[in-house]
Each structure stands twice: as C-alpha cells, then as structure tokens.
C-alpha cells in the first residue's frame, strides 16, 4: 500500500505516524502547509505551490503531495515530517483544490486524484492529499491566476 492509499485508509493517524518517524520527503513525496492555516481559502502562494508540485510530479515519475504537515530539516539536509498543521474550512478548500487542479497544468494531466481527511479534534479542519501520475507530455504550471 502506497502513501496515498494509507492516507485515504488511515487519515490523521497515518499523518501522525509520518511525523513521529520523521518521514523524509523524496522524489515522490512532498509535505506542505498553508500560508495561513486559518484562512477560508487558498492563498495565491498556496495555489502557486500546488501548481509547482503538480507540475514537478507530472514531469517526473509522479508522486503524492500531502498538505497540512509541517517539516524540519533532517541531518542529511532533507525536509522531513515534523508536525500536523490542519487546514481550516477543509471542505471548501477541498472543493477549491479539485477545481484548481483542473487548471493548474497546461496541458491538463488527467491522472490527478485529490482526497481529504478531517481532523479528529475538529471536523472543520483537516488535510488534503494529491496523487499525481506521470504525464507522457511535458506539463507546465499555469500560474496566471496564482500570481
């Protein structure tokens, strides 16, 4: 079972496990936090970061973006999962990410899947995960609305 499948199956418990073991980022795994976790929408910086990650994964071997996990530098200089940073208004953010993911890349990568899990402490907060498949075409982020 890959990271995405475990995230969907186990939710926040799996995120806690990743933080406890200090899971390092890799070519196929990226952690991000929102610019403002209490905001009711994605900021331009957040949208730009999502677009860049979708592009990077699409143009390589694919991967999983986990949004709502903060990082620290590990001893080898790689970012690793450190703490949970659940996002406010997760259902609205989820709808926005679904909509934005259609327009982030030019041309579009049809192999993008987005899921969320709510925080056990407050169901208005949560995390989103994006699985991005490798594209056969070179894709670029469409940063027009994110600038």
PDB file of C-alpha atoms in Angstrom:
ATOM      1  CA  UNK A   1       0.000   0.000   0.000  1.00  0.00           C
ATOM      2  CA  UNK A   2       1.495   3.365  -1.005  1.00  0.00           C
ATOM      3  CA  UNK A   3       1.368   6.632   0.953  1.00  0.00           C
ATOM      4  CA  UNK A   4      -1.793   7.832  -0.788  1.00  0.00           C
ATOM      5  CA  UNK A   5      -3.711   4.624  -0.118  1.00  0.00           C
ATOM      6  CA  UNK A   6      -2.674   4.641   3.541  1.00  0.00           C
ATOM      7  CA  UNK A   7      -3.667   8.305   3.851  1.00  0.00           C
ATOM      8  CA  UNK A   8      -7.122   7.547   2.488  1.00  0.00           C
ATOM      9  CA  UNK A   9      -7.495   4.459   4.695  1.00  0.00           C
ATOM     10  CA  UNK A  10      -5.968   5.749   7.951  1.00  0.00           C
ATOM     11  CA  UNK A  11      -6.208   9.543   7.704  1.00  0.00           C
ATOM     12  CA  UNK A  12      -4.794  11.622  10.522  1.00  0.00           C
ATOM     13  CA  UNK A  13      -3.394   8.573  12.344  1.00  0.00           C
ATOM     14  CA  UNK A  14      -1.093   7.903   9.385  1.00  0.00           C
ATOM     15  CA  UNK A  15      -0.037  11.558   9.273  1.00  0.00           C
ATOM     16  CA  UNK A  16       0.874  11.328  12.968  1.00  0.00           C
ATOM     17  CA  UNK A  17       2.921   8.209  12.212  1.00  0.00           C
ATOM     18  CA  UNK A  18       4.792  10.035   9.430  1.00  0.00           C
ATOM     19  CA  UNK A  19       5.620  12.869  11.847  1.00  0.00           C
ATOM     20  CA  UNK A  20       6.695  10.528  14.656  1.00  0.00           C
ATOM     21  CA  UNK A  21       9.131   8.674  12.435  1.00  0.00           C
ATOM     22  CA  UNK A  22      10.294  11.861  10.696  1.00  0.00           C
ATOM     23  CA  UNK A  23       9.409  10.659   7.205  1.00  0.00           C
ATOM     24  CA  UNK A  24      11.685  12.383   4.696  1.00  0.00           C
ATOM     25  CA  UNK A  25      10.471  13.991   1.517  1.00  0.00           C
ATOM     26  CA  UNK A  26      11.565  12.292  -1.682  1.00  0.00           C
ATOM     27  CA  UNK A  27      11.134  12.490  -5.434  1.00  0.00           C
ATOM     28  CA  UNK A  28       7.636  11.061  -4.945  1.00  0.00           C
ATOM     29  CA  UNK A  29       6.571  12.589  -1.613  1.00  0.00           C
ATOM     30  CA  UNK A  30       6.173  16.246  -0.645  1.00  0.00           C
ATOM     31  CA  UNK A  31       4.798  17.882   2.520  1.00  0.00           C
ATOM     32  CA  UNK A  32       3.359  21.407   2.569  1.00  0.00           C
ATOM     33  CA  UNK A  33       1.469  23.686   4.929  1.00  0.00           C
ATOM     34  CA  UNK A  34      -0.874  26.519   4.077  1.00  0.00           C
ATOM     35  CA  UNK A  35       0.419  30.055   4.218  1.00  0.00           C
ATOM     36  CA  UNK A  36      -2.419  30.743   6.695  1.00  0.00           C
ATOM     37  CA  UNK A  37      -3.971  27.574   8.148  1.00  0.00           C
ATOM     38  CA  UNK A  38      -6.973  29.547   9.455  1.00  0.00           C
ATOM     39  CA  UNK A  39      -7.819  31.127   6.111  1.00  0.00           C
ATOM     40  CA  UNK A  40     -11.110  30.186   4.496  1.00  0.00           C
ATOM     41  CA  UNK A  41      -9.474  29.842   1.073  1.00  0.00           C
ATOM     42  CA  UNK A  42      -6.174  29.003  -0.584  1.00  0.00           C
ATOM     43  CA  UNK A  43      -3.852  31.960  -0.923  1.00  0.00           C
ATOM     44  CA  UNK A  44      -2.131  32.838  -4.178  1.00  0.00           C
ATOM     45  CA  UNK A  45       1.099  31.453  -2.715  1.00  0.00           C
ATOM     46  CA  UNK A  46      -0.668  28.187  -1.817  1.00  0.00           C
ATOM     47  CA  UNK A  47      -2.115  27.884  -5.332  1.00  0.00           C
ATOM     48  CA  UNK A  48       1.288  28.597  -6.847  1.00  0.00           C
ATOM     49  CA  UNK A  49       2.926  25.951  -4.625  1.00  0.00           C
ATOM     50  CA  UNK A  50       0.295  23.380  -5.569  1.00  0.00           C
ATOM     51  CA  UNK A  51       0.793  24.163  -9.251  1.00  0.00           C
ATOM     52  CA  UNK A  52       4.550  23.767  -8.971  1.00  0.00           C
ATOM     53  CA  UNK A  53       4.227  20.411  -7.191  1.00  0.00           C
ATOM     54  CA  UNK A  54       1.667  19.106  -9.681  1.00  0.00           C
ATOM     55  CA  UNK A  55       3.995  20.112 -12.499  1.00  0.00           C
ATOM     56  CA  UNK A  56       7.072  18.570 -10.871  1.00  0.00           C
ATOM     57  CA  UNK A  57       5.350  15.237 -10.184  1.00  0.00           C
ATOM     58  CA  UNK A  58       3.696  15.162 -13.621  1.00  0.00           C
ATOM     59  CA  UNK A  59       7.007  15.763 -15.363  1.00  0.00           C
ATOM     60  CA  UNK A  60       8.887  13.122 -13.363  1.00  0.00           C
ATOM     61  CA  UNK A  61       7.641   9.761 -12.082  1.00  0.00           C
ATOM     62  CA  UNK A  62       4.534  11.011 -10.280  1.00  0.00           C
ATOM     63  CA  UNK A  63       4.065  11.378  -6.550  1.00  0.00           C
ATOM     64  CA  UNK A  64       1.977  12.359  -3.554  1.00  0.00           C
ATOM     65  CA  UNK A  65       1.540  15.861  -2.154  1.00  0.00           C
ATOM     66  CA  UNK A  66       0.411  15.961   1.484  1.00  0.00           C
ATOM     67  CA  UNK A  67      -0.959  19.349   2.529  1.00  0.00           C
ATOM     68  CA  UNK A  68      -1.161  20.064   6.247  1.00  0.00           C
ATOM     69  CA  UNK A  69       2.143  18.632   7.503  1.00  0.00           C
ATOM     70  CA  UNK A  70       4.987  20.917   8.521  1.00  0.00           C
ATOM     71  CA  UNK A  71       8.620  19.959   8.075  1.00  0.00           C
ATOM     72  CA  UNK A  72      12.073  20.454   9.527  1.00  0.00           C
ATOM     73  CA  UNK A  73      15.498  19.836   8.024  1.00  0.00           C
ATOM     74  CA  UNK A  74      16.872  16.406   8.847  1.00  0.00           C
ATOM     75  CA  UNK A  75      20.544  15.591   9.464  1.00  0.00           C
ATOM     76  CA  UNK A  76      21.069  14.943   5.743  1.00  0.00           C
ATOM     77  CA  UNK A  77      19.528  18.301   4.796  1.00  0.00           C
ATOM     78  CA  UNK A  78      16.253  16.800   3.556  1.00  0.00           C
ATOM     79  CA  UNK A  79      12.902  18.071   4.784  1.00  0.00           C
ATOM     80  CA  UNK A  80      11.066  15.595   6.983  1.00  0.00           C
ATOM     81  CA  UNK A  81       7.604  15.497   8.527  1.00  0.00           C
ATOM     82  CA  UNK A  82       7.596  17.202  11.923  1.00  0.00           C
ATOM     83  CA  UNK A  83       4.125  18.435  12.921  1.00  0.00           C
ATOM     84  CA  UNK A  84       0.492  18.496  11.851  1.00  0.00           C
ATOM     85  CA  UNK A  85      -0.924  21.804  10.607  1.00  0.00           C
ATOM     86  CA  UNK A  86      -4.584  21.087   9.784  1.00  0.00           C
ATOM     87  CA  UNK A  87      -6.306  23.489   7.418  1.00  0.00           C
ATOM     88  CA  UNK A  88      -9.457  25.434   8.365  1.00  0.00           C
ATOM     89  CA  UNK A  89     -12.609  25.043   6.294  1.00  0.00           C
ATOM     90  CA  UNK A  90     -11.268  21.824   4.771  1.00  0.00           C
ATOM     91  CA  UNK A  91     -14.418  21.015   2.759  1.00  0.00           C
ATOM     92  CA  UNK A  92     -14.289  24.387   0.963  1.00  0.00           C
ATOM     93  CA  UNK A  93     -10.536  24.092   0.425  1.00  0.00           C
ATOM     94  CA  UNK A  94     -11.072  20.574  -0.958  1.00  0.00           C
ATOM     95  CA  UNK A  95     -13.603  21.867  -3.489  1.00  0.00           C
ATOM     96  CA  UNK A  96     -11.172  24.640  -4.466  1.00  0.00           C
ATOM     97  CA  UNK A  97      -8.289  22.192  -4.921  1.00  0.00           C
ATOM     98  CA  UNK A  98     -10.465  19.947  -7.112  1.00  0.00           C
ATOM     99  CA  UNK A  99     -11.403  22.942  -9.256  1.00  0.00           C
ATOM    100  CA  UNK A 100      -7.906  24.424  -9.369  1.00  0.00           C
ATOM    101  CA  UNK A 101      -6.275  21.073 -10.163  1.00  0.00           C
ATOM    102  CA  UNK A 102      -8.110  21.088 -13.489  1.00  0.00           C
ATOM    103  CA  UNK A 103      -6.456  24.377 -14.451  1.00  0.00           C
ATOM    104  CA  UNK A 104      -3.063  24.169 -12.720  1.00  0.00           C
ATOM    105  CA  UNK A 105      -1.308  22.439 -15.590  1.00  0.00           C
ATOM    106  CA  UNK A 106      -1.131  23.190 -19.249  1.00  0.00           C
ATOM    107  CA  UNK A 107      -1.924  20.901 -20.916  1.00  0.00           C
ATOM    108  CA  UNK A 108      -4.008  19.129 -18.271  1.00  0.00           C
ATOM    109  CA  UNK A 109      -2.831  15.945 -16.511  1.00  0.00           C
ATOM    110  CA  UNK A 110      -5.903  13.718 -16.250  1.00  0.00           C
ATOM    111  CA  UNK A 111      -4.167  11.439 -13.718  1.00  0.00           C
ATOM    112  CA  UNK A 112      -4.652  13.613 -10.627  1.00  0.00           C
ATOM    113  CA  UNK A 113      -6.628  12.411  -7.606  1.00  0.00           C
ATOM    114  CA  UNK A 114      -7.475  14.561  -4.564  1.00  0.00           C
ATOM    115  CA  UNK A 115      -8.744  13.291  -1.196  1.00  0.00           C
ATOM    116  CA  UNK A 116      -9.161  14.809   2.261  1.00  0.00           C
ATOM    117  CA  UNK A 117      -9.405  13.699   5.847  1.00  0.00           C
ATOM    118  CA  UNK A 118     -10.875  15.690   8.680  1.00  0.00           C
ATOM    119  CA  UNK A 119      -9.017  16.308  11.911  1.00  0.00           C
ATOM    120  CA  UNK A 120     -10.239  14.163  14.797  1.00  0.00           C
ATOM    121  CA  UNK A 121     -10.131  17.273  17.023  1.00  0.00           C
ATOM    122  CA  UNK A 122     -12.340  19.455  14.824  1.00  0.00           C
ATOM    123  CA  UNK A 123     -14.072  18.267  11.655  1.00  0.00           C
ATOM    124  CA  UNK A 124     -13.932  21.799  10.186  1.00  0.00           C
ATOM    125  CA  UNK A 125     -10.154  21.327   9.958  1.00  0.00           C
ATOM    126  CA  UNK A 126      -8.245  18.712   8.017  1.00  0.00           C
ATOM    127  CA  UNK A 127      -5.709  17.788   5.370  1.00  0.00           C
ATOM    128  CA  UNK A 128      -5.693  17.124   1.661  1.00  0.00           C
ATOM    129  CA  UNK A 129      -3.651  14.665  -0.343  1.00  0.00           C
ATOM    130  CA  UNK A 130      -2.996  14.741  -4.059  1.00  0.00           C
ATOM    131  CA  UNK A 131      -1.771  11.739  -6.028  1.00  0.00           C
ATOM    132  CA  UNK A 132      -0.259  12.835  -9.334  1.00  0.00           C
ATOM    133  CA  UNK A 133       0.541  10.365 -12.082  1.00  0.00           C
ATOM    134  CA  UNK A 134       3.385  10.780 -14.529  1.00  0.00           C
ATOM    135  CA  UNK A 135       2.370  12.528 -17.726  1.00  0.00           C
ATOM    136  CA  UNK A 136       3.613  11.469 -21.131  1.00  0.00           C
ATOM    137  CA  UNK A 137       3.608  15.139 -22.174  1.00  0.00           C
ATOM    138  CA  UNK A 138       5.687  17.875 -20.613  1.00  0.00           C
ATOM    139  CA  UNK A 139       3.396  19.982 -18.464  1.00  0.00           C
ATOM    140  CA  UNK A 140       3.918  23.440 -17.055  1.00  0.00           C
ATOM    141  CA  UNK A 141       2.140  25.109 -14.162  1.00  0.00           C
ATOM    142  CA  UNK A 142      -0.448  27.633 -15.271  1.00  0.00           C
ATOM    143  CA  UNK A 143       0.382  30.429 -12.854  1.00  0.00           C
ATOM    144  CA  UNK A 144      -1.832  33.071 -14.397  1.00  0.00           C
ATOM    145  CA  UNK A 145      -4.437  33.082 -11.630  1.00  0.00           C
ATOM    146  CA  UNK A 146      -1.922  32.260  -8.906  1.00  0.00           C
ATOM    147  CA  UNK A 147       0.327  35.253  -9.457  1.00  0.00           C
TER     148      UNK A 147
END
